Amino acid sequence: MNTADQYLKAIYLAQRMEEGPASTGTLADILDVSPASVNEMIGKLEGRGLVEHEKYKGASLTDDGLQRAHEALQTYCIIERFLVNVLEVEEFRAEAHALESVIDDTVANRLDTIIDRPEECPDCFDPEHDCCIHLEACGPVN
């Protein structure tokens, strides 16, 4: 997953949390980058037709951006579930965040064959708790 995909994933999650366009501040917090970096990347993503940005309102994903964000989040969820369910890594969030930028689609697809991923993935991802609602390590299972 490349940097653009990480931004798309963050926009997707921020839109779910804010129930509307993703603000620059929220994205900066999620990605742990400066608001200026967020603005720069949003401009690039908008140029690629993946994001629509309205000044003072925030960023929204286009249909193509939504598809890519969905795939990026699903890859993240695959990594997360592999770390928790197979490797039993306690600090799975930090590890998943570190690995998401270096795991490609081929590796993610192979990891997916050995985990028990819910059909609704990635919609089962809880942005408030930063993990899948089905993981015991995330908190109460809904």
GROMACS .gro file of N, CA, C and O in nm, residues 75 78-83 86-87 99 103-117:
model
  100
   75THR      N    1  -0.687  -0.445   0.301
   75THR     CA    2  -0.549  -0.493   0.317
   75THR      C    3  -0.502  -0.471   0.460
   75THR      O    4  -0.441  -0.560   0.520
   78ILE      N    5  -0.659  -0.728   0.683
   78ILE     CA    6  -0.596  -0.859   0.664
   78ILE      C    7  -0.468  -0.866   0.747
   78ILE      O    8  -0.444  -0.964   0.819
   79ILE      N    9  -0.387  -0.761   0.740
   79ILE     CA   10  -0.262  -0.757   0.817
   79ILE      C   11  -0.293  -0.764   0.967
   79ILE      O   12  -0.232  -0.842   1.042
   80GLU      N   13  -0.388  -0.684   1.009
   80GLU     CA   14  -0.426  -0.679   1.150
   80GLU      C   15  -0.473  -0.816   1.200
   80GLU      O   16  -0.428  -0.863   1.305
   81ARG      N   17  -0.560  -0.880   1.127
   81ARG     CA   18  -0.613  -1.010   1.170
   81ARG      C   19  -0.503  -1.116   1.168
   81ARG      O   20  -0.499  -1.204   1.255
   82PHE      N   21  -0.412  -1.110   1.072
   82PHE     CA   22  -0.300  -1.204   1.068
   82PHE      C   23  -0.213  -1.186   1.193
   82PHE      O   24  -0.177  -1.284   1.258
   83LEU      N   25  -0.183  -1.063   1.227
   83LEU     CA   26  -0.099  -1.037   1.345
   83LEU      C   27  -0.164  -1.085   1.473
   83LEU      O   28  -0.098  -1.142   1.560
   86VAL      N   29  -0.308  -1.512   1.401
   86VAL     CA   30  -0.208  -1.613   1.367
   86VAL      C   31  -0.081  -1.597   1.450
   86VAL      O   32  -0.033  -1.692   1.509
   87LEU      N   33  -0.029  -1.475   1.454
   87LEU     CA   34   0.097  -1.452   1.524
   87LEU      C   35   0.080  -1.412   1.671
   87LEU      O   36   0.178  -1.411   1.745
   99LEU      N   37   0.343  -0.213   0.886
   99LEU     CA   38   0.347  -0.306   0.773
   99LEU      C   39   0.261  -0.266   0.654
   99LEU      O   40   0.289  -0.305   0.542
  103ILE      N   41   0.338  -0.398   0.254
  103ILE     CA   42   0.271  -0.521   0.210
  103ILE      C   43   0.201  -0.493   0.077
  103ILE      O   44   0.121  -0.401   0.067
  104ASP      N   45   0.234  -0.571  -0.025
  104ASP     CA   46   0.168  -0.551  -0.154
  104ASP      C   47   0.046  -0.642  -0.166
  104ASP      O   48   0.017  -0.722  -0.077
  105ASP      N   49  -0.028  -0.627  -0.275
  105ASP     CA   50  -0.152  -0.702  -0.293
  105ASP      C   51  -0.130  -0.853  -0.294
  105ASP      O   52  -0.212  -0.928  -0.242
  106THR      N   53  -0.020  -0.897  -0.352
  106THR     CA   54   0.009  -1.041  -0.358
  106THR      C   55   0.024  -1.099  -0.219
  106THR      O   56  -0.036  -1.202  -0.186
  107VAL      N   57   0.103  -1.033  -0.136
  107VAL     CA   58   0.125  -1.081   0.002
  107VAL      C   59  -0.006  -1.074   0.080
  107VAL      O   60  -0.041  -1.167   0.153
  108ALA      N   61  -0.080  -0.964   0.065
  108ALA     CA   62  -0.207  -0.950   0.136
  108ALA      C   63  -0.303  -1.062   0.096
  108ALA      O   64  -0.370  -1.120   0.182
  109ASN      N   65  -0.310  -1.094  -0.032
  109ASN     CA   66  -0.398  -1.201  -0.078
  109ASN      C   67  -0.356  -1.336  -0.021
  109ASN      O   68  -0.440  -1.419   0.014
  110ARG      N   69  -0.227  -1.359  -0.009
  110ARG     CA   70  -0.179  -1.486   0.049
  110ARG      C   71  -0.208  -1.492   0.199
  110ARG      O   72  -0.244  -1.597   0.251
  111LEU      N   73  -0.191  -1.379   0.268
  111LEU     CA   74  -0.225  -1.375   0.410
  111LEU      C   75  -0.375  -1.398   0.430
  111LEU      O   76  -0.417  -1.464   0.525
  112ASP      N   77  -0.454  -1.347   0.337
  112ASP     CA   78  -0.599  -1.359   0.347
  112ASP      C   79  -0.644  -1.505   0.342
  112ASP      O   80  -0.746  -1.541   0.399
  113THR      N   81  -0.566  -1.590   0.278
  113THR     CA   82  -0.604  -1.731   0.267
  113THR      C   83  -0.586  -1.806   0.399
  113THR      O   84  -0.641  -1.915   0.414
  114ILE      N   85  -0.514  -1.746   0.495
  114ILE     CA   86  -0.490  -1.818   0.621
  114ILE      C   87  -0.553  -1.750   0.742
  114ILE      O   88  -0.527  -1.790   0.855
  115ILE      N   89  -0.637  -1.649   0.718
  115ILE     CA   90  -0.707  -1.586   0.829
  115ILE      C   91  -0.857  -1.606   0.812
  115ILE      O   92  -0.905  -1.642   0.706
  116ASP      N   93  -0.929  -1.579   0.918
  116ASP     CA   94  -1.074  -1.588   0.916
  116ASP      C   95  -1.128  -1.445   0.907
  116ASP      O   96  -1.148  -1.379   1.008
  117ARG      N   97  -1.147  -1.396   0.784
  117ARG     CA   98  -1.190  -1.258   0.764
  117ARG      C   99  -1.340  -1.254   0.744
  117ARG      O  100  -1.395  -1.326   0.662
   0.00000   0.00000   0.00000
